[in-house]
Short mmCIF file of C-alpha atoms in Angstrom, two decimals:
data_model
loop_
_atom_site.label_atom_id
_atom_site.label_comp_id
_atom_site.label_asym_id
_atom_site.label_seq_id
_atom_site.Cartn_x
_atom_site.Cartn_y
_atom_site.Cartn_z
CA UNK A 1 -8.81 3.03 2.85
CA UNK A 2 -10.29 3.94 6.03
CA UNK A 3 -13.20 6.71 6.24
CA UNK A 4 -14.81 8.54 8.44
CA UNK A 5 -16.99 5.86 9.87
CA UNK A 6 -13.82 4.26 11.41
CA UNK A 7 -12.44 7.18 13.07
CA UNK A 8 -11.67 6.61 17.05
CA UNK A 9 -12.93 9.17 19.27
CA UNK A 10 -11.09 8.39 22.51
CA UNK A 11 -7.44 9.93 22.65
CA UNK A 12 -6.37 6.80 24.30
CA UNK A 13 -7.41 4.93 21.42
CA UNK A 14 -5.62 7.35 18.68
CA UNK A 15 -2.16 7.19 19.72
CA UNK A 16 -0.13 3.99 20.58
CA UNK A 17 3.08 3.61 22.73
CA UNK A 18 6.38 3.49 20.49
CA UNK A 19 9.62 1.93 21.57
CA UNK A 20 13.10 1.78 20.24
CA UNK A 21 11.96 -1.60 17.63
CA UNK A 22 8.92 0.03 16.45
CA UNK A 23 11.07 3.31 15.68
CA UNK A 24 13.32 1.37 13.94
CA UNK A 25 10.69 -0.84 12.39
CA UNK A 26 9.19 2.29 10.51
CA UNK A 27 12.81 3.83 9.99
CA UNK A 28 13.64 1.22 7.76
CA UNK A 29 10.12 0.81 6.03
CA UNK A 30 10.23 4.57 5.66
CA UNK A 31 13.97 4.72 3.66
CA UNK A 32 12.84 1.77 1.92
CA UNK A 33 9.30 3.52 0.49
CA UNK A 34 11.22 6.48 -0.17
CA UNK A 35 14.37 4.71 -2.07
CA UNK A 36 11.02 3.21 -4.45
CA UNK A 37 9.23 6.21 -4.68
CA UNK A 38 11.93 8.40 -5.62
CA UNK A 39 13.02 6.04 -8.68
CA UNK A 40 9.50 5.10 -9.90
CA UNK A 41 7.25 7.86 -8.49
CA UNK A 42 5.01 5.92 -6.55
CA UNK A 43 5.08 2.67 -4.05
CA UNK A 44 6.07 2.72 -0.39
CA UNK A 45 2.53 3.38 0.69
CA UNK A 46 0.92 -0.27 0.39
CA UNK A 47 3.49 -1.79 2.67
CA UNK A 48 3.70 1.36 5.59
CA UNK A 49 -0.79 1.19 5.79
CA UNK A 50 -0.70 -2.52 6.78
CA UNK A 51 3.01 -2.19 8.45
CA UNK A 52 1.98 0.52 10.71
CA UNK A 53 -1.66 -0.82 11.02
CA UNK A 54 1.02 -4.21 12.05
CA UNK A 55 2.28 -2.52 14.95
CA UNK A 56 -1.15 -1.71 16.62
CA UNK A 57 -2.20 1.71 15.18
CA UNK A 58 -5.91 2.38 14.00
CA UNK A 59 -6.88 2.35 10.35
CA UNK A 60 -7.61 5.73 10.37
CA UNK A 61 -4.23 6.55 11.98
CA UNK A 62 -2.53 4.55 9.82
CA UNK A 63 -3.88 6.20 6.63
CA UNK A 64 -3.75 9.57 8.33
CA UNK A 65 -0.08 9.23 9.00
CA UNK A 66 0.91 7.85 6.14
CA UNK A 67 -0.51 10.43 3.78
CA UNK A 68 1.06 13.35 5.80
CA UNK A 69 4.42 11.65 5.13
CA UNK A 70 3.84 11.20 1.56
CA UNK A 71 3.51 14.74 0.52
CA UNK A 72 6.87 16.01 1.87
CA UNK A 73 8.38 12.85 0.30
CA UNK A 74 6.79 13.46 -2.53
CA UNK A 75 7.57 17.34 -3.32
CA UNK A 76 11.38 16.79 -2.07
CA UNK A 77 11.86 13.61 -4.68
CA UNK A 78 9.79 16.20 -7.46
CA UNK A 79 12.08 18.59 -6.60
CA UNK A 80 15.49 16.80 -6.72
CA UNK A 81 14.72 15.31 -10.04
CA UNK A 82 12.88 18.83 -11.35
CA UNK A 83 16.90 19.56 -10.78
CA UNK A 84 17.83 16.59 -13.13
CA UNK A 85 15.45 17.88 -15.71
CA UNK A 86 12.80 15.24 -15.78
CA UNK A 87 9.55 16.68 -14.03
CA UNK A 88 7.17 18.11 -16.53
CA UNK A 89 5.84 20.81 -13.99
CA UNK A 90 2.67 21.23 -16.05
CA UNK A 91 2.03 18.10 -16.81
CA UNK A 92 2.45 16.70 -13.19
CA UNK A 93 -0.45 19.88 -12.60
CA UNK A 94 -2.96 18.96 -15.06
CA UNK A 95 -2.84 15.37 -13.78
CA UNK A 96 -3.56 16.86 -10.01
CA UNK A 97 -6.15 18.64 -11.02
CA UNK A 98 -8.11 15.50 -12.61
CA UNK A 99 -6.72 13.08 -10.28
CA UNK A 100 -8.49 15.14 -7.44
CA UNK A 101 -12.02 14.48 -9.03
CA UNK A 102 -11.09 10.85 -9.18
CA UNK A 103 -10.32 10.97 -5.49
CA UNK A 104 -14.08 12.31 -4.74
CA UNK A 105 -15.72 9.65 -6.79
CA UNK A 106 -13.46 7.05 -5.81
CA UNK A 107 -14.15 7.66 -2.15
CA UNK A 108 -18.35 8.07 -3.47
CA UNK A 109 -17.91 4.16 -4.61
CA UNK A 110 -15.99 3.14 -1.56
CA UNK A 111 -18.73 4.37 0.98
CA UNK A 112 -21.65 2.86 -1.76
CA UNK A 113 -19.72 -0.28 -1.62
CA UNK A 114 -19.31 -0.45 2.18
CA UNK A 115 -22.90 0.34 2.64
CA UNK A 116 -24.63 -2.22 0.96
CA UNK A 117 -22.21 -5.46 1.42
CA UNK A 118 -20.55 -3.94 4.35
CA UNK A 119 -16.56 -3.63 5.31
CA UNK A 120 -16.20 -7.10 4.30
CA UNK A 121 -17.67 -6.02 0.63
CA UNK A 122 -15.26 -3.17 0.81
CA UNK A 123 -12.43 -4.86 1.63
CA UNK A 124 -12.95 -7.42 -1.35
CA UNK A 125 -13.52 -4.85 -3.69
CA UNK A 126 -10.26 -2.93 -2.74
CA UNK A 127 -8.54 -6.39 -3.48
CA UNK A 128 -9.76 -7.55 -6.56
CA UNK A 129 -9.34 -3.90 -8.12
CA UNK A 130 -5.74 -3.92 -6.40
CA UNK A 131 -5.18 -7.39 -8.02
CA UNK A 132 -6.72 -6.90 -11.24
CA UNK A 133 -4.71 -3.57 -12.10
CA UNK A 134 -1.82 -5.12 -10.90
CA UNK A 135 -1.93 -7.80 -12.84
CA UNK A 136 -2.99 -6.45 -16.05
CA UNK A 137 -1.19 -2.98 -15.97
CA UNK A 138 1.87 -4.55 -14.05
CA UNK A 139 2.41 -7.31 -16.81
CA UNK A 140 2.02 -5.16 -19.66
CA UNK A 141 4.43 -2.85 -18.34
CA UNK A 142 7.17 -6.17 -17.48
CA UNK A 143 6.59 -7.63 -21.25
CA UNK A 144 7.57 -4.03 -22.52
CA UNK A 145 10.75 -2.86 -20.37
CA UNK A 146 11.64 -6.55 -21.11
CA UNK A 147 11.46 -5.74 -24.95
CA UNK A 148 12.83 -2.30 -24.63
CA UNK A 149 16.30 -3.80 -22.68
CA UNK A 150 16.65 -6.16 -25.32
CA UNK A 151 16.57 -3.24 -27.96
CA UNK A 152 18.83 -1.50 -26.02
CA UNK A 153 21.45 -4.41 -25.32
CA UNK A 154 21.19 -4.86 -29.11
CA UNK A 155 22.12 -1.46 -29.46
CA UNK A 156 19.99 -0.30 -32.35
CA UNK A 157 18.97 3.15 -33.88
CA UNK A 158 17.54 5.25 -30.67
CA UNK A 159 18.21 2.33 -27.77
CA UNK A 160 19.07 4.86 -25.60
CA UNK A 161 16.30 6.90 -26.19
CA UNK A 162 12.03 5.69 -25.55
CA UNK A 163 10.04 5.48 -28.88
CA UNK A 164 6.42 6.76 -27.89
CA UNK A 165 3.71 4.28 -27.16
CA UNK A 166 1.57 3.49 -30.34
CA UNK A 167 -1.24 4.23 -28.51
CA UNK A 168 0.39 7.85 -27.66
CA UNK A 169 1.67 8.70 -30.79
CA UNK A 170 -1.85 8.04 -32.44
CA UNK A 171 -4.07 10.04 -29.92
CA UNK A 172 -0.80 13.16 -29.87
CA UNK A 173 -2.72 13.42 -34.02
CA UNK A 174 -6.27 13.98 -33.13
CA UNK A 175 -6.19 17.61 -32.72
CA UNK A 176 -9.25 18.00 -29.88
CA UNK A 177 -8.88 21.52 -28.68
CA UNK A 178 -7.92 22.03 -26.33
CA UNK A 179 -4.60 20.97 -27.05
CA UNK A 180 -1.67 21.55 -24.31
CA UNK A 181 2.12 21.32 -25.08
CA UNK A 182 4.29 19.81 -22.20
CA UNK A 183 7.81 20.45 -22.91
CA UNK A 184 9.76 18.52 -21.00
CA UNK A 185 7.74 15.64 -21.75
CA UNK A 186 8.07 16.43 -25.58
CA UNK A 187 4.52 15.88 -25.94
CA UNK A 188 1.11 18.01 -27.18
CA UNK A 189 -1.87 15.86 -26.47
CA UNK A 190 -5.46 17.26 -26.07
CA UNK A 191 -6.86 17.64 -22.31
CA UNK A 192 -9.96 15.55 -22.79
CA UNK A 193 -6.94 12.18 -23.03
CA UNK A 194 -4.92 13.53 -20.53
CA UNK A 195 -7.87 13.96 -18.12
CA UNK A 196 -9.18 10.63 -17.99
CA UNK A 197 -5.01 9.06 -16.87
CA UNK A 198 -5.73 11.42 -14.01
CA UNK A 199 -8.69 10.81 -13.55
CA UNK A 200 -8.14 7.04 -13.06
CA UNK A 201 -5.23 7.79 -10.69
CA UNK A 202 -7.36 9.51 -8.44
CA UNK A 203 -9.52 6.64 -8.47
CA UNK A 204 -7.38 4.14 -7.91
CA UNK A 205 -5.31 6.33 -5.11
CA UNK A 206 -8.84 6.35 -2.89
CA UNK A 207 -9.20 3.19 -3.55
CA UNK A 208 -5.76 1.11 -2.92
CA UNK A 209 -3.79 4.32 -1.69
CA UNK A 210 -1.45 4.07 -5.01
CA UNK A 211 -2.33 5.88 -7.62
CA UNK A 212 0.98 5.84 -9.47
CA UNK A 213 0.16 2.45 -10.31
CA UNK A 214 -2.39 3.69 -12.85
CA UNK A 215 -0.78 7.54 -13.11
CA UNK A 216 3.15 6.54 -14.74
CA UNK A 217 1.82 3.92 -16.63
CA UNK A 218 -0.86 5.94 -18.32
CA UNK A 219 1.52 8.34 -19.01
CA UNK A 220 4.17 6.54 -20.88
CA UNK A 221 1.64 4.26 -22.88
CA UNK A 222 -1.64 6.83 -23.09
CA UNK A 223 0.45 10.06 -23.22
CA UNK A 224 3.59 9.26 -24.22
CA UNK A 225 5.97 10.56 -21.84
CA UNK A 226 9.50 8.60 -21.45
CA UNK A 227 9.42 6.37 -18.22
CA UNK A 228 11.67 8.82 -16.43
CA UNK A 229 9.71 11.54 -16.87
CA UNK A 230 6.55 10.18 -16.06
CA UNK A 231 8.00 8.63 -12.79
CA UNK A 232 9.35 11.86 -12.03
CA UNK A 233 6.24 14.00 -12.61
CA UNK A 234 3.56 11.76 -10.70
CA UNK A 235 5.53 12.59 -7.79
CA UNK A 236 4.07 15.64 -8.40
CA UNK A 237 0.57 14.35 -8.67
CA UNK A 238 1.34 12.62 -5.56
CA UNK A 239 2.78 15.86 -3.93
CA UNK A 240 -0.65 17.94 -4.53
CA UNK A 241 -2.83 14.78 -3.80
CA UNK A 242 -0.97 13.93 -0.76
CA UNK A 243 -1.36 17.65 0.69
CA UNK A 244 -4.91 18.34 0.16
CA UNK A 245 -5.72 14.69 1.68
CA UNK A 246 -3.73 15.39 4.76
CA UNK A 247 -5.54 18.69 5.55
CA UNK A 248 -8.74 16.78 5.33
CA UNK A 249 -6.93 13.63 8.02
CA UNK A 250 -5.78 16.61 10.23
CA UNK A 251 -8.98 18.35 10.72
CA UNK A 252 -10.17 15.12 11.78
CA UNK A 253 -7.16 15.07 14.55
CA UNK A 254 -5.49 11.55 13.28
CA UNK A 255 -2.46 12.20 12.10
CA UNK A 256 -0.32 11.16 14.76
CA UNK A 257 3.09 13.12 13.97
CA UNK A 258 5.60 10.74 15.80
CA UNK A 259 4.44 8.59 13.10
CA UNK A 260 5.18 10.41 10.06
CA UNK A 261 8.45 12.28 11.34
CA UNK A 262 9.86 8.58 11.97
CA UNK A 263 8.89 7.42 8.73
CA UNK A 264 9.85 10.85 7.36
CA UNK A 265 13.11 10.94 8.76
CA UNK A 266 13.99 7.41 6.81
CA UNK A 267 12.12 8.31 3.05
CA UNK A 268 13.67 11.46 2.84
CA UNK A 269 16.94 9.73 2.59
CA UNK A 270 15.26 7.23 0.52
CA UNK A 271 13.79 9.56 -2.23
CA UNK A 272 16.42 11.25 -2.80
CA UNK A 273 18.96 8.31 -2.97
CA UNK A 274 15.97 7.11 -5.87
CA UNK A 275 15.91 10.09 -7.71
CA UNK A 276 19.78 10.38 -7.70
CA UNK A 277 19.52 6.48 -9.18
CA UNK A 278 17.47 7.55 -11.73
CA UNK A 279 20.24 9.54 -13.57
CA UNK A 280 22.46 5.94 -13.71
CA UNK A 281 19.71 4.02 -15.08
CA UNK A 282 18.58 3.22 -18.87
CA UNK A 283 14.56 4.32 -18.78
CA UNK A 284 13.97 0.81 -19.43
CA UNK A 285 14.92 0.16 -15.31
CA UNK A 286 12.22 1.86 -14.12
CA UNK A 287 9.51 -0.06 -15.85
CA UNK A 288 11.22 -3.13 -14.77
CA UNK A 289 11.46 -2.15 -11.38
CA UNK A 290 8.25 -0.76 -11.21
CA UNK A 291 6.37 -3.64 -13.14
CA UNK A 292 8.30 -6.32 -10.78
CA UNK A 293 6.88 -4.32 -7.95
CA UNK A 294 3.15 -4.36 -9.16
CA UNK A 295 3.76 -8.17 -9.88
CA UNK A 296 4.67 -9.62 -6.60
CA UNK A 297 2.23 -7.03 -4.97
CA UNK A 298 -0.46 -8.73 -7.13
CA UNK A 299 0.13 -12.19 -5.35
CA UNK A 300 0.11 -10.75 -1.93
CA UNK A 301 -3.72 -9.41 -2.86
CA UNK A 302 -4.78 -12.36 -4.55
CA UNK A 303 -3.69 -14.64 -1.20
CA UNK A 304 -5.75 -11.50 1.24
CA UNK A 305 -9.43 -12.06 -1.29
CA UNK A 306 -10.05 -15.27 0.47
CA UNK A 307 -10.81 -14.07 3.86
CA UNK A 308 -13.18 -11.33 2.62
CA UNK A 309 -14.73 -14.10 0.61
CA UNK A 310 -15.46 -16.28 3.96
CA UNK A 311 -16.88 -13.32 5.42
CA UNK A 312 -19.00 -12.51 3.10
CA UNK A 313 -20.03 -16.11 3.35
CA UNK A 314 -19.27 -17.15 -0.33
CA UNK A 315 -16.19 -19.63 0.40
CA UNK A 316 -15.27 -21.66 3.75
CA UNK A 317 -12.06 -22.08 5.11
CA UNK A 318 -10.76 -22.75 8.13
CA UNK A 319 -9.52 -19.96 10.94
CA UNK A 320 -5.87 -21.21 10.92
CA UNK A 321 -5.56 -21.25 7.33
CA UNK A 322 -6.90 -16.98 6.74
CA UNK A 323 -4.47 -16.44 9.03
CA UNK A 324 -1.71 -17.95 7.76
CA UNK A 325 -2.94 -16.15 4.21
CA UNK A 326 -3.07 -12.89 5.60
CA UNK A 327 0.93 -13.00 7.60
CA UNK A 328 1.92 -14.73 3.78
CA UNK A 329 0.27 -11.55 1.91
CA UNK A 330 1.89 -9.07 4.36
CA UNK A 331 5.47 -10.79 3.96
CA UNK A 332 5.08 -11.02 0.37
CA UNK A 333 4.24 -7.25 0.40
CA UNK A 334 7.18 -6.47 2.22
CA UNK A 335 9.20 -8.76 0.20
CA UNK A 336 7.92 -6.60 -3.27
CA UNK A 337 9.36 -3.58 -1.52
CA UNK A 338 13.07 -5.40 -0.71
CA UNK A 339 13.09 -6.50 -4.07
CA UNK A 340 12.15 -3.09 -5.80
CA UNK A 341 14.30 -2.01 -3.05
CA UNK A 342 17.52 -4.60 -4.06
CA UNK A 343 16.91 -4.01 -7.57
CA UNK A 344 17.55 -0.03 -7.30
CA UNK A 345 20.30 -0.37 -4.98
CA UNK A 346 22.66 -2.54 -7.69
CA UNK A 347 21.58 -0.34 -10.86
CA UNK A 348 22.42 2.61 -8.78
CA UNK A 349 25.56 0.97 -7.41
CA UNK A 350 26.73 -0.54 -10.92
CA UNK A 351 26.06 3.06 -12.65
CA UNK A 352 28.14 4.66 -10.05
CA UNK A 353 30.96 2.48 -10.54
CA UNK A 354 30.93 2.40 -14.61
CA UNK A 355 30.58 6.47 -14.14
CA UNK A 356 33.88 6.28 -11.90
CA UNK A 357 35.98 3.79 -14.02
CA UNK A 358 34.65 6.00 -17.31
CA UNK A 359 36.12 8.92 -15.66
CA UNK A 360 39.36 7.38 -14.78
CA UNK A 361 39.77 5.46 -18.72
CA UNK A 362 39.18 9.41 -19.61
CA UNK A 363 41.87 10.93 -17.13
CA UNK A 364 44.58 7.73 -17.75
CA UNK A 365 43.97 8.55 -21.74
CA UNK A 366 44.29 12.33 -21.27
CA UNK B 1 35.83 44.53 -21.03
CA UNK B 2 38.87 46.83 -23.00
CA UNK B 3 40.61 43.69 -23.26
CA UNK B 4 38.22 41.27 -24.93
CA UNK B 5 37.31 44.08 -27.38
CA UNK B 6 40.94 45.38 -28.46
CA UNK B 7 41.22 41.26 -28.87
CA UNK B 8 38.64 40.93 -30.94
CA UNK B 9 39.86 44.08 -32.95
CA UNK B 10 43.11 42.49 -33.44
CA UNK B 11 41.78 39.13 -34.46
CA UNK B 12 39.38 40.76 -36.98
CA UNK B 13 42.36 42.52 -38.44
CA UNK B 14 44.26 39.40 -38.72
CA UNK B 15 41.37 37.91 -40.22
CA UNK B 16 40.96 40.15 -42.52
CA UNK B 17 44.82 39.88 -43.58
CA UNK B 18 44.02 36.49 -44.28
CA UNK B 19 46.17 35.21 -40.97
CA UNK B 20 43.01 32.87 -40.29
CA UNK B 21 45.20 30.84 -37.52
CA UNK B 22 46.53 33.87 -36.01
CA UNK B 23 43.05 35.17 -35.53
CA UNK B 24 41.89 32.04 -34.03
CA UNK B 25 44.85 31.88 -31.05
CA UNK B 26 43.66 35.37 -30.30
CA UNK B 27 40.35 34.91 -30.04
CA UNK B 28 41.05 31.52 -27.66
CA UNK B 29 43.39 33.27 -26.05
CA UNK B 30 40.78 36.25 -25.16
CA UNK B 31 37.99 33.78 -24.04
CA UNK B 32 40.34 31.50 -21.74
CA UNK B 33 39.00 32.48 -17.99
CA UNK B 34 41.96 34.30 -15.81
CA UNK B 35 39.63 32.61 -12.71
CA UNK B 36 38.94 29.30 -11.97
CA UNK B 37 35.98 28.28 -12.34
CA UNK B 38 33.69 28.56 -9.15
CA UNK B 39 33.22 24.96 -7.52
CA UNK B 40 30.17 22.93 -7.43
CA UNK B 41 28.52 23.84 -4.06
CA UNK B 42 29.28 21.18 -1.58
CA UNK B 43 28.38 21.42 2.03
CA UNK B 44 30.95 21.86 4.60
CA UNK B 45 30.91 18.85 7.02
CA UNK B 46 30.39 21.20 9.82
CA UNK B 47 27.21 22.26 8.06
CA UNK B 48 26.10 18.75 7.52
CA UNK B 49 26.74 17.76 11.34
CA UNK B 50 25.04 20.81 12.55
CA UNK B 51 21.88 20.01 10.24
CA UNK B 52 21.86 16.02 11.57
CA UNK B 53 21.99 17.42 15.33
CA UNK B 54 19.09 19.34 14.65
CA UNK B 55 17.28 16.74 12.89
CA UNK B 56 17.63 14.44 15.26
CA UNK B 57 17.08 16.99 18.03
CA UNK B 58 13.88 17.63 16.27
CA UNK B 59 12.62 14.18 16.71
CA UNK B 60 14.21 13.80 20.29
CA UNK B 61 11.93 16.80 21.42
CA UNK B 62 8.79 15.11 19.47
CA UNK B 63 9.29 12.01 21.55
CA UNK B 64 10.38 13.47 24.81
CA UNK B 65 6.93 15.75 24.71
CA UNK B 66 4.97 13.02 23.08
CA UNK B 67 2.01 13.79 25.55
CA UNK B 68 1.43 17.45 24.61
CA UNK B 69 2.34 16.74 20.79
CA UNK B 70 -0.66 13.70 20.66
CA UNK B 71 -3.14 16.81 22.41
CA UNK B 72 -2.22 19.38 19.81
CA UNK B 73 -2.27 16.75 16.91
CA UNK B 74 -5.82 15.30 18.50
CA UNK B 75 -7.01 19.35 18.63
CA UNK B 76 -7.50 19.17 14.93
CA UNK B 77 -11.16 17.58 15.07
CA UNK B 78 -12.05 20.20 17.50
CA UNK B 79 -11.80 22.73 14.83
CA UNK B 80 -9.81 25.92 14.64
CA UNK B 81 -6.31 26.03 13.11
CA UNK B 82 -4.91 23.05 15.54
CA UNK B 83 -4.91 21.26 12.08
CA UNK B 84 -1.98 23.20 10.78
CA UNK B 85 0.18 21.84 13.55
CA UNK B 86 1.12 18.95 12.17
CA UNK B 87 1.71 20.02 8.44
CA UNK B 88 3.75 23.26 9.47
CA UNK B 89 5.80 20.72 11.61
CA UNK B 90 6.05 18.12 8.97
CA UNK B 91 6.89 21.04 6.65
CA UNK B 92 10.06 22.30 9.07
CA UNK B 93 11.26 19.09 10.14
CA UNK B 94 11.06 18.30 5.87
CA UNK B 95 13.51 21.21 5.24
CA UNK B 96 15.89 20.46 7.74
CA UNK B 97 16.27 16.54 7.16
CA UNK B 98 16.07 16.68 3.47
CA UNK B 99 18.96 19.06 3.52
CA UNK B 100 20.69 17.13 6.09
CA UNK B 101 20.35 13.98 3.50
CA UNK B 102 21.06 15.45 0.31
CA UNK B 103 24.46 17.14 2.20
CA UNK B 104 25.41 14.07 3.19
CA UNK B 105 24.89 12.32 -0.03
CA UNK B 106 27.03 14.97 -1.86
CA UNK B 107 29.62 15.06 1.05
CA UNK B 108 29.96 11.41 0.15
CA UNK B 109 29.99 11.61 -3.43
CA UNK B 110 26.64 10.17 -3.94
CA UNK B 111 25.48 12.63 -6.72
CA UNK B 112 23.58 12.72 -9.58
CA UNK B 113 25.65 11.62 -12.86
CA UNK B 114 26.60 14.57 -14.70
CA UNK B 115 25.38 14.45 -18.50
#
């Protein structure tokens, strides 16, 4: 993330020239992001930093403009699926409030971090946390949705419907006042577990810009919310985060608005193309999708540590060879999003049609 | 109102005669709706076009006045309230295009599946 430090004073320096490819460029990124974050509450955001960043903007910029397009996103995708029934309003609230502390710390350790081993030191850290959560948290969450299809192509007691985490349904007994009932989410689980899932997502939002990465899967598996609502109410969490942090990039003058209305203009018929998915999918889809994301993401870090690691002056390799690391991490980002992307696209395209040759079977028999 | 009641009068009475079947055809016959049922709200296509033209005006006039939109967006370090410009214009240009989208979704018969 970029901070303070890194902000350009010189107007000239703030705002780059746009032409009809770059439009386009973030037009597509944009419906893209949005088509993710609508169906698993988070994503978008790790490919549109470095894509925008791509295309000549400043850091700052980059993070400025992104965030300012994230909010909007964000409350129009909680809102649609609010509609459908699966935002737990409260829920999505409580986690704000935490997340928001984890934001302050989380920025605390970036600057600590920067400071003594410099942006290099930074830069590694945000990579190896990236990779590490990504790895762990994305594979747990792949080796589950791939257990819960197979229950549900078996067709056993419930397969429609999420049993709650183990984890979840032995922290929902330990009565720890205070205790909070989320109805939507069919849950009661005391504050002091719910606060530390936010908590964390704050955390890891300052620190790799996607919180949801931490925030749905700590809900399904700490709180024990089903995966829809859980990717429906971070987008919440990502509605209130993304607002406060875009008042703080726009007292600072960086959000340049051509940005985010471009990049607006495309998510907004993303997100709500996602959330209207999510009522054709099985709840196992969007821990597939989402853990498929987090997986290939997790290569694209792992191939960016080594040039932090040269300039830190820990490993050697040569110029060429970073370079050719760091255009293979940014393709394989892009190619995490196109896949989360593809994946949506034919679940939402194969529920339509089995919706529309239900109907007619129904009309032909009546 | 007179209607449903004296309906349910008769059916009671029926009921009470024992007619069980006769009660129940008056008592469906009451409830049965002399209106059809309102449609599900869909945009009219004029409405939709109207919507895109302004959405895409919206953005036209952001990059045709780029120069003066960079100043007031820049303004926001210099203190003030030139830091609500570009979250009350995200927030307008939001309400317009996300209506424009979800319009055109429905108008298409890209909707949510009905449970």
């Amino acid at each position: 993330m970029a901070d303070v430090s890194q902000i350009p004073t010189d107007i000239n320096q703030v705002f780059i020239t746009l032409d009809a490819a770059k439009i386009g460029f973030l037009f597509i990124v944009g419906f893209i992001g949005g088509l993710v974050s609508g169906f698993i509450g988070s994503g978008g955001a790790f490919v549109l930093t470095p894509g925008m960043m791509s295309l000549g903007v400043p850091a700052a910029v980059a993070v400025a403009s992104n965030m300012c397009h994230k909010f909007p996103k964000a409350i129009v995708g909680a809102y649609r699926r609010l509609k459908y029934g699966q935002v737990d309003l409260k829920l999505g609230l409580v986690m704000a409030t935490t997340a928001g502390i984890g934001v302050l710390i989380g920025i605390k350790i970036q600057e600590f971090i920067k400071h003594t081993w410099g942006e290099a030191g930074s830069n590694l850290y945000v990579s190896v946390a990236f990779f590490v959560v990504l790895v762990v948290v994305g594979g747990y969450v792949f080796m589950d949705a791939q257990k819960a299809k197979k229950k549900a192509l078996q067709g056993g007691v419930d397969a429609e419907k999420e049993v709650m985490a183990p984890l979840a349904q032995k922290l929902a007994k330990i009565n720890l006042p205070p205790m909070i009932t989320f109805k939507t989410a069919g849950i009661r689980m005391s504050f002091w577990f719910i606060a530390p899932v936010g908590f964390l997502t704050g955390l890891l939002a300052a620190t790799i810009a996607v919180g949801g990465f931490i925030g749905v899967p700590g809900m399904i598996y700490v709180l024990g919310a089903s995966a829809l609502v859980s990717s429906a109410t971070e987008l919440v969490v990502a509605g209130v985060m993304g607002f406060t942090g875009s008042i703080k990039w726009a007292m600072l003058g960086m959000v340049d608005l051509r940005l985010t209305l471009i990049i607006l203009m495309g998510s907004l018929f993303g997100v709500q193309l996602g959330a209207i998915g999510t009522t054709y999918v099985k709840d196992y889809m969007v821990k597939f999708v989402m853990s498929t994301i987090m997986l290939i993401v997790a290569v694209s870090r792992l191939l960016a540590i080594p040039e932090y690691l040269v300039a830190l002056k820990l490993m050697e390799l040569p110029a060429d060879t970073i370079k050719i690391l760091k255009t293979g991490s940014f393709i394989i980002m892009c190619i995490a999003l196109a896949v989360g992307a593809f994946i949506i696209m034919s679940a939402i395209i194969k529920g339509m049609v089995q919706e529309r040759q239900a109907k007619a079977a129904l009309a032909h028999r009546a | 109102m007179m209607q449903s009641i004296q309906a349910d009068m008769a059916a009671i009475a029926f009921a009470e005669a024992g007619e069980h079947e006769t009660a129940r055809q008056i008592m469906q016959e009451s409830t049965k709706k002399t209106a059809p049922a309102p449609a599900a709200h869909k945009p009219s296509l004029v409405t939709i076009i109207f919507q895109g033209i302004l959405s895409l005006g919206f953005i036209w006039a952001v990059l045709k006045y780029q120069n003066i939109i960079n100043e007031l967006d820049f303004k926001g370090q210099s203190g003030g309230l030139y830091f609500l410009f570009p979250l009350v214009m995200v927030a307008i240009y939001t309400y317009i295009h996300a209506n424009f989208a979800h319009g055109l979704y429905d108008y298409f018969g890209i909707t949510a599946k009905k449970k």
